[in-house]
Tab-separated table of C-alpha atoms and ligand atoms in Angstrom:
chain	number	residue	atom	x	y	z
A	240	MET	CA	13.267	-10.873	-16.467
A	241	LYS	CA	12.030	-7.727	-14.800
A	242	ILE	CA	9.040	-6.771	-12.707
A	243	TYR	CA	7.071	-3.619	-13.506
A	244	LYS	CA	4.458	-2.283	-11.135
A	245	PHE	CA	1.933	0.301	-12.271
A	246	GLY	CA	-0.150	2.118	-9.658
A	247	GLY	CA	-3.710	3.356	-9.990
A	248	ALA	CA	-2.656	6.781	-11.259
A	249	SER	CA	-0.770	5.337	-14.231
A	250	ILE	CA	-3.945	3.786	-15.644
A	251	ASN	CA	-6.681	6.207	-14.587
A	252	SER	CA	-7.582	7.409	-18.086
A	253	LEU	CA	-7.530	6.303	-21.686
A	254	GLU	CA	-4.397	8.336	-22.365
A	255	ARG	CA	-2.614	6.932	-19.389
A	256	ILE	CA	-3.467	3.321	-20.181
A	257	LYS	CA	-2.071	3.887	-23.666
A	258	ASN	CA	1.031	5.464	-22.173
A	259	THR	CA	1.474	2.499	-19.822
A	260	GLY	CA	0.970	0.187	-22.804
A	261	ASN	CA	3.776	1.998	-24.649
A	262	ILE	CA	6.197	1.656	-21.766
A	263	ILE	CA	5.486	-2.064	-21.577
A	264	GLN	CA	5.758	-2.583	-25.331
A	265	GLN	CA	9.070	-0.792	-25.559
A	266	ASN	CA	10.545	-3.083	-22.938
A	267	ALA	CA	8.738	-6.341	-23.680
A	268	GLY	CA	11.906	-7.832	-25.232
A	269	GLN	CA	13.406	-8.151	-21.754
A	270	LYS	CA	10.513	-10.368	-20.506
A	271	LEU	CA	8.281	-8.549	-18.054
A	272	LEU	CA	5.954	-9.520	-15.268
A	273	VAL	CA	3.569	-6.586	-14.894
A	274	VAL	CA	1.724	-6.018	-11.623
A	275	VAL	CA	-1.136	-3.510	-11.677
A	276	SER	CA	-3.281	-1.763	-9.089
A	277	ALA	CA	-6.913	-0.881	-9.547
A	278	MET	CA	-7.600	2.127	-11.776
A	279	GLY	CA	-7.539	5.563	-10.157
A	280	LYS	CA	-9.800	5.667	-7.126
A	281	THR	CA	-11.558	2.359	-7.841
A	282	THR	CA	-10.509	0.783	-4.544
A	283	ASN	CA	-12.118	3.635	-2.590
A	284	ALA	CA	-15.258	3.324	-4.695
A	285	LEU	CA	-15.371	-0.416	-4.016
A	286	GLU	CA	-15.016	0.253	-0.305
A	287	SER	CA	-18.245	2.266	-0.559
A	288	VAL	CA	-19.901	-0.716	-2.230
A	289	VAL	CA	-18.790	-2.951	0.647
A	290	ASN	CA	-20.064	-0.500	3.252
A	291	ALA	CA	-23.463	-0.214	1.599
A	292	PHE	CA	-23.731	-3.992	1.235
A	293	PHE	CA	-22.715	-4.663	4.824
A	294	ASP	CA	-25.159	-2.012	6.112
A	295	GLY	CA	-27.939	-3.849	4.303
A	296	ARG	CA	-28.354	-1.088	1.675
A	297	LYS	CA	-28.422	-3.533	-1.218
A	298	GLU	CA	-29.782	-1.100	-3.802
A	299	ASP	CA	-27.099	1.452	-3.002
A	300	ALA	CA	-24.424	-1.194	-3.243
A	301	LEU	CA	-25.642	-2.315	-6.671
A	302	HIS	CA	-25.986	1.251	-7.869
A	303	LEU	CA	-22.456	2.168	-6.776
A	304	PHE	CA	-21.125	-0.967	-8.405
A	305	GLU	CA	-22.943	-0.073	-11.628
A	306	GLN	CA	-20.897	3.139	-11.884
A	307	ILE	CA	-17.651	1.206	-11.538
A	308	LYS	CA	-18.793	-1.219	-14.237
A	309	GLU	CA	-19.701	1.582	-16.614
A	310	SER	CA	-16.342	3.295	-16.403
A	311	HIS	CA	-14.518	0.067	-17.205
A	312	LEU	CA	-16.884	-0.883	-20.036
A	313	THR	CA	-16.399	2.531	-21.624
A	314	LEU	CA	-12.634	2.202	-21.539
A	315	VAL	CA	-12.673	-1.273	-23.009
A	316	LYS	CA	-14.648	0.051	-25.974
A	317	PHE	CA	-12.018	2.666	-26.720
A	318	LEU	CA	-9.034	0.433	-26.094
A	319	THR	CA	-9.945	-2.670	-28.059
A	320	ASN	CA	-11.388	-3.454	-31.404
A	321	VAL	CA	-10.575	-6.930	-32.716
A	322	HIS	CA	-10.420	-8.160	-29.130
A	323	TRP	CA	-13.322	-6.087	-27.857
A	324	GLN	CA	-15.827	-8.909	-27.426
A	325	HIS	CA	-13.357	-11.093	-25.603
A	326	ALA	CA	-12.308	-8.181	-23.371
A	327	GLU	CA	-15.878	-7.227	-22.557
A	328	ASN	CA	-16.831	-10.824	-21.794
A	329	GLN	CA	-13.937	-11.155	-19.400
A	330	LEU	CA	-15.058	-8.038	-17.527
A	331	LYS	CA	-18.642	-9.237	-17.480
A	332	ASP	CA	-17.630	-12.540	-15.921
A	333	PHE	CA	-16.020	-10.644	-13.056
A	334	PHE	CA	-19.108	-8.419	-12.708
A	335	THR	CA	-21.366	-11.449	-12.392
A	336	GLU	CA	-19.246	-12.893	-9.600
A	337	ILE	CA	-19.610	-9.690	-7.543
A	338	GLU	CA	-23.286	-9.132	-8.311
A	339	TRP	CA	-24.114	-12.627	-7.175
A	340	LEU	CA	-22.597	-11.815	-3.845
A	341	LEU	CA	-24.278	-8.402	-3.612
A	342	HIS	CA	-27.676	-10.033	-3.989
A	343	ASP	CA	-27.048	-12.137	-0.886
A	344	ASN	CA	-27.291	-10.991	2.710
A	345	PRO	CA	-24.118	-10.612	4.732
A	346	VAL	CA	-23.641	-13.537	7.126
A	347	ARG	CA	-19.867	-13.483	7.514
A	348	SER	CA	-17.410	-10.839	8.761
A	349	TYR	CA	-17.025	-7.379	7.250
A	350	ASP	CA	-13.396	-8.106	6.410
A	351	TYR	CA	-14.376	-11.247	4.513
A	352	TYR	CA	-16.815	-9.363	2.286
A	353	TYR	CA	-14.351	-6.516	1.889
A	354	ASP	CA	-11.849	-8.847	0.277
A	355	GLN	CA	-14.376	-10.686	-1.912
A	356	ILE	CA	-15.581	-7.362	-3.335
A	357	VAL	CA	-12.577	-5.039	-3.309
A	358	CYS	CA	-10.329	-7.574	-5.082
A	359	CYS	CA	-12.211	-7.007	-8.340
A	360	GLY	CA	-10.647	-3.555	-8.899
A	361	GLU	CA	-7.330	-5.177	-9.774
A	362	LEU	CA	-9.015	-7.919	-11.822
A	363	PHE	CA	-10.754	-5.277	-13.958
A	364	SER	CA	-7.726	-3.067	-14.509
A	365	SER	CA	-5.329	-5.912	-15.305
A	366	SER	CA	-7.778	-7.468	-17.728
A	367	LEU	CA	-8.272	-4.122	-19.481
A	368	LEU	CA	-4.562	-3.500	-19.765
A	369	CYS	CA	-3.741	-6.996	-20.971
A	370	ASN	CA	-6.433	-6.955	-23.630
A	371	TYR	CA	-5.160	-3.602	-24.814
A	372	LEU	CA	-1.611	-4.997	-25.046
A	373	VAL	CA	-2.816	-7.994	-27.034
A	374	GLU	CA	-4.793	-5.668	-29.288
A	375	GLN	CA	-1.505	-3.816	-29.869
A	376	LYS	CA	0.134	-7.144	-30.773
A	377	THR	CA	2.237	-7.479	-27.660
A	378	ASN	CA	2.810	-11.117	-26.838
A	379	ALA	CA	1.078	-10.889	-23.451
A	380	ILE	CA	-0.959	-13.154	-21.206
A	381	TRP	CA	-3.255	-12.388	-18.276
A	382	VAL	CA	-2.901	-14.371	-15.062
A	383	ASP	CA	-5.274	-14.462	-12.101
A	384	VAL	CA	-2.888	-13.906	-9.208
A	385	ARG	CA	-5.341	-15.646	-6.887
A	386	ASP	CA	-4.170	-18.920	-8.441
A	387	ILE	CA	-0.597	-18.021	-7.545
A	388	ILE	CA	-0.347	-16.048	-4.304
A	389	ARG	CA	-1.614	-18.088	-1.368
A	390	THR	CA	-2.363	-16.355	1.934
A	391	ASP	CA	-3.927	-17.260	5.269
A	392	ASN	CA	-7.519	-16.197	5.942
A	393	ASN	CA	-6.655	-13.058	7.873
A	394	PHE	CA	-8.881	-11.007	5.567
A	395	ARG	CA	-7.723	-7.473	4.688
A	396	ASP	CA	-4.221	-8.245	5.879
A	397	GLY	CA	-3.416	-11.677	4.511
A	398	SER	CA	-0.042	-13.226	5.347
A	399	VAL	CA	1.647	-14.813	2.382
A	400	ASP	CA	2.418	-18.529	2.394
A	401	TRP	CA	5.839	-18.258	0.805
A	402	ASN	CA	6.338	-21.993	0.294
A	403	PHE	CA	3.102	-22.548	-1.562
A	404	THR	CA	3.461	-19.330	-3.521
A	405	GLY	CA	7.052	-20.138	-4.473
A	406	LYS	CA	6.026	-23.537	-5.757
A	407	SER	CA	3.115	-22.207	-7.770
A	408	ILE	CA	5.281	-19.477	-9.296
A	409	GLY	CA	7.823	-22.111	-10.303
A	410	GLU	CA	5.183	-24.356	-11.830
A	411	ASN	CA	2.777	-21.841	-13.333
A	412	ILE	CA	4.608	-18.576	-14.004
A	413	ARG	CA	8.129	-19.522	-15.043
A	414	PRO	CA	7.053	-21.761	-17.969
A	415	LEU	CA	4.863	-18.963	-19.367
A	416	PHE	CA	7.969	-16.945	-20.191
A	417	ASP	CA	8.927	-19.602	-22.753
A	418	LYS	CA	5.867	-18.592	-24.750
A	419	TYR	CA	5.105	-15.012	-23.764
A	420	ASP	CA	7.042	-11.771	-23.404
A	421	VAL	CA	4.708	-10.141	-20.904
A	422	ILE	CA	2.657	-11.549	-18.034
A	423	VAL	CA	0.022	-9.188	-16.670
A	424	THR	CA	-1.301	-9.829	-13.202
A	425	GLN	CA	-2.843	-8.105	-10.165
A	426	GLY	CA	-1.233	-6.478	-7.174
A	427	PHE	CA	-2.739	-6.393	-3.702
A	428	ILE	CA	-4.765	-9.620	-3.845
A	429	GLY	CA	-4.348	-13.325	-3.200
A	430	SER	CA	-6.430	-16.251	-2.099
A	431	THR	CA	-6.789	-18.789	0.712
A	432	ASP	CA	-6.596	-22.573	0.379
A	433	GLU	CA	-10.394	-22.482	0.155
A	434	ASN	CA	-10.301	-20.185	-2.862
A	435	GLU	CA	-11.589	-17.180	-0.966
A	436	SER	CA	-10.119	-13.907	-2.173
A	437	THR	CA	-7.884	-11.975	0.206
A	438	THR	CA	-6.120	-8.614	0.167
A	439	LEU	CA	-2.688	-7.706	1.489
A	440	GLY	CA	-3.500	-4.301	2.998
A	441	ARG	CA	-4.088	-0.937	1.293
A	442	GLU	CA	-1.422	0.066	-1.197
A	443	GLY	CA	-0.271	-3.561	-1.188
A	444	SER	CA	0.552	-3.820	-4.896
A	445	ASP	CA	4.161	-2.779	-4.339
A	446	TYR	CA	4.464	-5.736	-2.000
A	447	THR	CA	3.066	-8.105	-4.647
A	448	ALA	CA	5.751	-6.900	-7.051
A	449	ALA	CA	8.390	-7.665	-4.426
A	450	ILE	CA	6.981	-11.158	-3.789
A	451	PHE	CA	7.248	-12.024	-7.486
A	452	ALA	CA	10.707	-10.482	-7.733
A	453	ASN	CA	11.956	-12.512	-4.785
A	454	LEU	CA	10.501	-15.813	-5.952
A	455	LEU	CA	11.462	-15.367	-9.609
A	456	GLN	CA	14.881	-13.913	-8.742
A	457	ALA	CA	14.080	-10.981	-11.033
A	458	GLU	CA	16.755	-8.631	-12.312
A	459	SER	CA	14.955	-5.593	-10.887
A	460	VAL	CA	11.607	-4.140	-9.884
A	461	THR	CA	10.423	-0.859	-11.352
A	462	ILE	CA	7.617	1.035	-9.661
A	463	TRP	CA	6.155	3.490	-12.179
A	464	LYS	CA	4.740	6.548	-10.430
A	465	ASP	CA	3.510	10.046	-11.174
A	466	VAL	CA	6.581	11.589	-9.562
A	467	GLU	CA	10.028	12.174	-11.051
A	468	ALA	CA	11.765	10.277	-8.256
A	469	VAL	CA	11.640	9.732	-4.522
A	470	MET	CA	11.931	13.219	-3.052
A	471	SER	CA	13.379	14.508	0.197
A	472	ALA	CA	10.012	15.948	1.260
A	473	ASP	CA	6.537	16.570	-0.066
A	474	PRO	CA	7.112	19.307	-2.668
A	475	LYS	CA	3.617	20.683	-2.067
A	476	LEU	CA	4.630	21.542	1.485
A	477	PHE	CA	8.336	22.124	0.891
A	478	PRO	CA	9.155	23.694	-2.469
A	479	ALA	CA	12.850	23.168	-1.755
A	480	ALA	CA	12.411	19.370	-1.808
A	481	VAL	CA	14.880	17.606	-4.115
A	482	ASN	CA	14.991	14.305	-5.993
A	483	MET	CA	17.134	11.577	-4.484
A	484	PRO	CA	18.752	9.485	-7.255
A	485	HIS	CA	20.054	6.770	-4.936
A	486	LEU	CA	18.821	5.384	-1.618
A	487	SER	CA	19.708	2.297	0.375
A	488	TYR	CA	17.093	-0.278	1.386
A	489	THR	CA	17.645	0.770	4.991
A	490	GLU	CA	16.967	4.406	4.266
A	491	VAL	CA	13.679	3.569	2.550
A	492	ILE	CA	12.568	1.291	5.392
A	493	GLU	CA	13.339	4.073	7.849
A	494	MET	CA	11.436	6.623	5.763
A	495	ALA	CA	8.417	4.350	5.447
A	496	TYR	CA	8.523	3.627	9.181
A	497	TYR	CA	8.307	7.339	9.976
A	498	GLY	CA	5.331	7.684	7.668
A	499	ALA	CA	6.715	8.659	4.253
A	500	GLN	CA	4.316	7.392	1.636
A	501	VAL	CA	6.982	6.378	-0.811
A	502	ILE	CA	6.670	2.640	-1.055
A	503	HIS	CA	4.648	0.089	0.863
A	504	PRO	CA	6.806	-0.795	3.894
A	505	LYS	CA	6.606	-4.553	3.319
A	506	THR	CA	8.167	-4.188	-0.139
A	507	ILE	CA	11.782	-3.816	0.854
A	508	LYS	CA	12.515	-7.008	2.784
A	509	PRO	CA	11.840	-9.507	-0.056
A	510	LEU	CA	14.041	-7.399	-2.340
A	511	GLN	CA	16.820	-6.850	0.185
A	512	ASN	CA	16.925	-10.594	0.914
A	513	LYS	CA	17.763	-11.326	-2.718
A	514	ASN	CA	19.642	-8.084	-3.362
A	515	ILE	CA	17.253	-7.038	-6.135
A	516	PRO	CA	17.336	-3.318	-6.978
A	517	LEU	CA	14.114	-1.312	-6.826
A	518	LEU	CA	13.720	1.512	-9.314
A	519	VAL	CA	11.192	4.290	-8.921
A	520	LYS	CA	10.473	5.929	-12.255
A	521	SER	CA	8.101	8.469	-13.747
A	522	PHE	CA	5.507	7.029	-16.123
A	523	LEU	CA	5.021	10.559	-17.454
A	524	ASP	CA	8.633	10.813	-18.547
A	525	PRO	CA	10.490	7.487	-18.564
A	526	THR	CA	13.678	9.203	-19.749
A	527	LEU	CA	14.183	10.739	-16.281
A	528	GLU	CA	16.612	8.807	-14.108
A	529	GLY	CA	14.270	8.350	-11.125
A	530	THR	CA	15.567	6.688	-7.968
A	531	VAL	CA	17.564	3.495	-7.540
A	532	ILE	CA	17.146	1.692	-4.219
A	533	ASP	CA	19.651	-1.039	-3.409
A	534	GLY	CA	22.018	-2.447	-0.800
A	535	LYS	CA	24.730	0.188	-1.193
A	536	THR	CA	25.007	2.993	1.323
A	537	ALA	CA	23.831	6.234	-0.198
A	538	LYS	CA	26.249	9.132	-0.416
A	539	LYS	CA	25.444	12.247	1.541
A	540	LEU	CA	21.678	12.656	1.665
A	541	PRO	CA	19.804	15.926	2.059
A	542	PRO	CA	17.601	16.392	5.125
A	543	VAL	CA	14.621	14.086	4.517
A	544	ILE	CA	11.401	15.411	6.009
A	545	VAL	CA	8.344	13.320	6.835
A	546	ILE	CA	5.218	14.825	8.388
A	547	LYS	CA	2.401	12.954	10.101
A	548	ASN	CA	-0.594	15.095	10.951
A	549	ASN	CA	-3.519	14.302	13.191
A	550	GLN	CA	-1.440	13.001	16.079
A	551	VAL	CA	-2.558	12.675	19.660
A	552	LEU	CA	-0.248	12.845	22.650
A	553	ILE	CA	-1.291	10.765	25.640
A	554	GLN	CA	0.350	11.133	28.994
A	555	PHE	CA	-0.023	8.151	31.334
A	556	LYS	CA	0.805	9.269	34.845
A	557	SER	CA	1.215	6.831	37.671
A	558	LYS	CA	-1.376	7.394	40.404
A	559	ASP	CA	0.957	6.327	43.209
A	560	PHE	CA	4.466	7.071	41.932
A	561	SER	CA	4.901	3.418	40.992
A	562	PHE	CA	6.114	4.009	37.476
A	563	VAL	CA	9.694	3.327	38.365
A	564	GLU	CA	8.794	-0.335	38.651
A	565	ASP	CA	8.346	-2.460	35.548
A	566	LYS	CA	4.778	-3.525	36.173
A	567	PRO	CA	2.826	-0.423	35.012
A	568	ALA	CA	4.883	-0.121	31.835
A	569	GLU	CA	4.182	-3.753	31.088
A	570	GLN	CA	0.451	-3.281	31.721
A	571	LEU	CA	0.432	-0.391	29.293
A	572	HIS	CA	2.167	-2.351	26.565
A	573	ASN	CA	-0.327	-5.159	27.019
A	574	LEU	CA	-3.090	-2.611	26.515
A	575	PHE	CA	-1.453	-1.378	23.284
A	576	ASP	CA	-1.271	-4.982	22.059
A	577	ASN	CA	-4.899	-5.711	22.881
A	578	ILE	CA	-6.198	-2.575	21.215
A	579	LYS	CA	-3.733	-3.000	18.325
A	580	ILE	CA	-2.390	0.505	18.529
A	581	SER	CA	1.281	1.391	18.656
A	582	PRO	CA	2.959	4.655	19.514
A	583	ASN	CA	4.830	6.607	16.858
A	584	LEU	CA	7.002	8.074	19.563
A	585	SER	CA	7.294	7.494	23.290
A	586	GLN	CA	9.265	8.953	26.139
A	587	ASN	CA	9.598	7.984	29.799
A	588	THR	CA	9.836	10.230	32.806
A	589	ALA	CA	10.174	9.050	36.391
A	590	ILE	CA	6.451	8.699	36.985
A	591	SER	CA	4.883	8.909	33.550
A	592	LEU	CA	4.994	7.701	30.007
A	593	LEU	CA	4.296	10.023	27.067
A	594	CYS	CA	3.139	8.433	23.833
A	595	CYS	CA	2.132	9.883	20.504
A	596	PHE	CA	-0.324	7.969	18.294
A	597	ASP	CA	-2.192	8.404	15.027
A	598	ASN	CA	-5.524	9.765	16.199
A	599	LYS	CA	-7.727	6.791	15.360
A	600	GLU	CA	-10.691	8.082	17.369
A	601	GLU	CA	-12.185	4.775	18.522
A	602	LYS	CA	-8.936	3.129	19.510
A	603	VAL	CA	-7.658	6.209	21.276
A	604	ALA	CA	-10.885	6.556	23.268
A	605	GLN	CA	-10.708	2.905	24.264
A	606	LEU	CA	-7.064	3.188	25.245
A	607	ALA	CA	-7.717	6.277	27.370
A	608	ALA	CA	-10.672	4.592	29.073
A	609	ASP	CA	-8.884	1.293	29.763
A	610	ALA	CA	-5.695	2.970	30.955
A	611	SER	CA	-7.526	5.249	33.362
A	612	ASP	CA	-8.002	2.283	35.728
A	613	ILE	CA	-4.290	2.338	36.424
A	614	PHE	CA	-3.117	5.821	35.413
A	615	ASP	CA	-4.129	9.434	35.328
A	616	VAL	CA	-4.571	9.990	31.610
A	617	GLU	CA	-4.147	13.297	29.796
A	618	LEU	CA	-4.759	13.803	26.100
A	619	GLU	CA	-3.792	16.466	23.569
A	620	LYS	CA	-5.040	16.238	19.985
A	621	ASN	CA	-4.310	18.014	16.681
A	622	LEU	CA	-0.549	17.688	16.845
A	623	SER	CA	1.888	16.990	14.034
A	624	LEU	CA	4.875	14.691	14.150
A	625	ILE	CA	7.800	15.967	12.126
A	626	THR	CA	10.632	13.564	11.441
A	627	VAL	CA	13.869	14.724	9.865
A	628	ARG	CA	16.542	12.259	8.829
A	629	HIS	CA	20.046	13.634	8.223
A	630	TYR	CA	18.958	16.825	9.927
A	631	ASP	CA	20.807	20.075	10.299
A	632	GLN	CA	20.087	22.976	12.632
A	633	GLN	CA	18.910	25.247	9.848
A	634	THR	CA	16.273	22.788	8.646
A	635	ILE	CA	14.966	22.224	12.152
A	636	GLY	CA	14.876	25.959	12.814
A	637	GLN	CA	12.719	26.551	9.738
A	638	LEU	CA	10.389	23.690	10.528
A	639	ILE	CA	9.517	24.864	14.027
A	640	LEU	CA	9.519	28.587	13.293
A	641	ASP	CA	5.854	29.237	14.155
A	642	LYS	CA	5.225	26.119	16.222
A	643	VAL	CA	5.456	24.923	19.804
A	644	VAL	CA	7.466	21.741	20.309
A	645	VAL	CA	5.801	19.517	22.904
A	646	LEU	CA	8.115	16.514	22.620
A	647	GLU	CA	11.485	15.988	21.008
A	648	GLN	CA	13.669	12.966	20.404
A	649	LYS	CA	17.065	12.864	18.759
A	650	THR	CA	19.465	10.201	17.560
A	651	ILE	CA	22.547	10.788	15.438
A	652	ASN	CA	20.565	10.372	12.207
A	653	THR	CA	17.036	11.322	13.101
A	654	VAL	CA	15.185	13.979	14.999
A	655	GLN	CA	11.482	13.742	15.794
A	656	LEU	CA	9.486	16.747	16.871
A	657	LEU	CA	5.912	16.622	18.045
A	658	VAL	CA	4.501	20.092	17.484
A	659	ARG	CA	1.408	22.131	18.215
A	660	ASN	CA	0.531	24.128	15.078
G	299	LIG	N1	-5.686	-0.758	-5.156
G	299	LIG	C1	-5.166	-0.947	-3.828
G	299	LIG	C2	-5.260	0.317	-3.031
G	299	LIG	O1	-5.683	1.337	-3.574
G	299	LIG	C3	-3.782	-1.478	-3.823
G	299	LIG	C4	-2.728	-0.569	-4.409
G	299	LIG	O2	-3.053	0.428	-5.048
G	299	LIG	O3	-1.549	-0.855	-4.244
G	299	LIG	O4	-4.951	0.314	-1.870
G	300	MG	MG1	-2.499	2.638	-5.396
């Protein structure tokens, strides 16, 4: 049994849904659990619905939702024939659930409504895809993942209850493979013990695939993407970027930590724990080898470059030279915890601490204000953080050619450069 995960780009048009259907059909003999994201930019569109609803702009919310409905209804017409009525009814049931809510007034938290509304993107796309597969005579069944993946009620960032989820996978998913070749379900979403929908954080569908793989002891997970493989850098910025056919779990965790948008960072641990390989493959050309990620150490890797733009450097300077003691550092870290902001890079000097953060305007302003009780605070914005793993001098030289380096940190494997552009 294998897990396939298809992202929003692999199902964002009629052609692409058909292509995804073909990939699934050709491999259905191996028993597949298919995890899908919402189509294309549906999640962003649903976020706009939530914002309008929560701002009290009910008409806007309904109007925006109408557009999302239309695009799915159109696709279902083209993708199904014999099963069209069933497929359309299934979509309409989901629509009703959301519209009910949109007619109410918000009385609970933003995050709560976010999850109740945004979760439908994955319900729509998975239902579409499954009905198309059935129409094509694949022996497939649709499963509402909210009956399977249990989380706490930390809306927008639900923590998975592994015990409950493991049990429900054993009882409700495993037996389905006796009857069906393909199970189609949703990434990114789950539900609480009170049947409220939850989400696992943006881009969380990769993580869902890993949860299923871990609990079903799958043979492998394949993430189907619109790239040939995991690359050593963003080819739009670095034309010399190359494909990397093999990476270790550790390497991928490191890359994700430094900001590479390869795979959702939570994905690796559940796979590493059960030694399940993760394959990244191109849905545009499945014959390409892609990337295999597993427990083996990768042979010599090229310099891997990750860039994070929109960074802010904050210097916290002790007002009375007291930085050498532990207390001020501890106070600062408490502040970071309270504001829920963590530095991407930090460096001590005798009387100051330099930290680089993603420039989340509100949090940064609050941090600067709160810290100014204890420290002199200086701020520089519009910086970029360049991380190079497996660096060499030549690569670094090219990267900083027309830039000023304001902070640098090196270990044997990794160099990080904070630069002014
Ligand atoms: N649809 C969700 C998002 O866009 C989850 C995912 O794509 O993995 O964030
Ligand atoms: Mg996505």
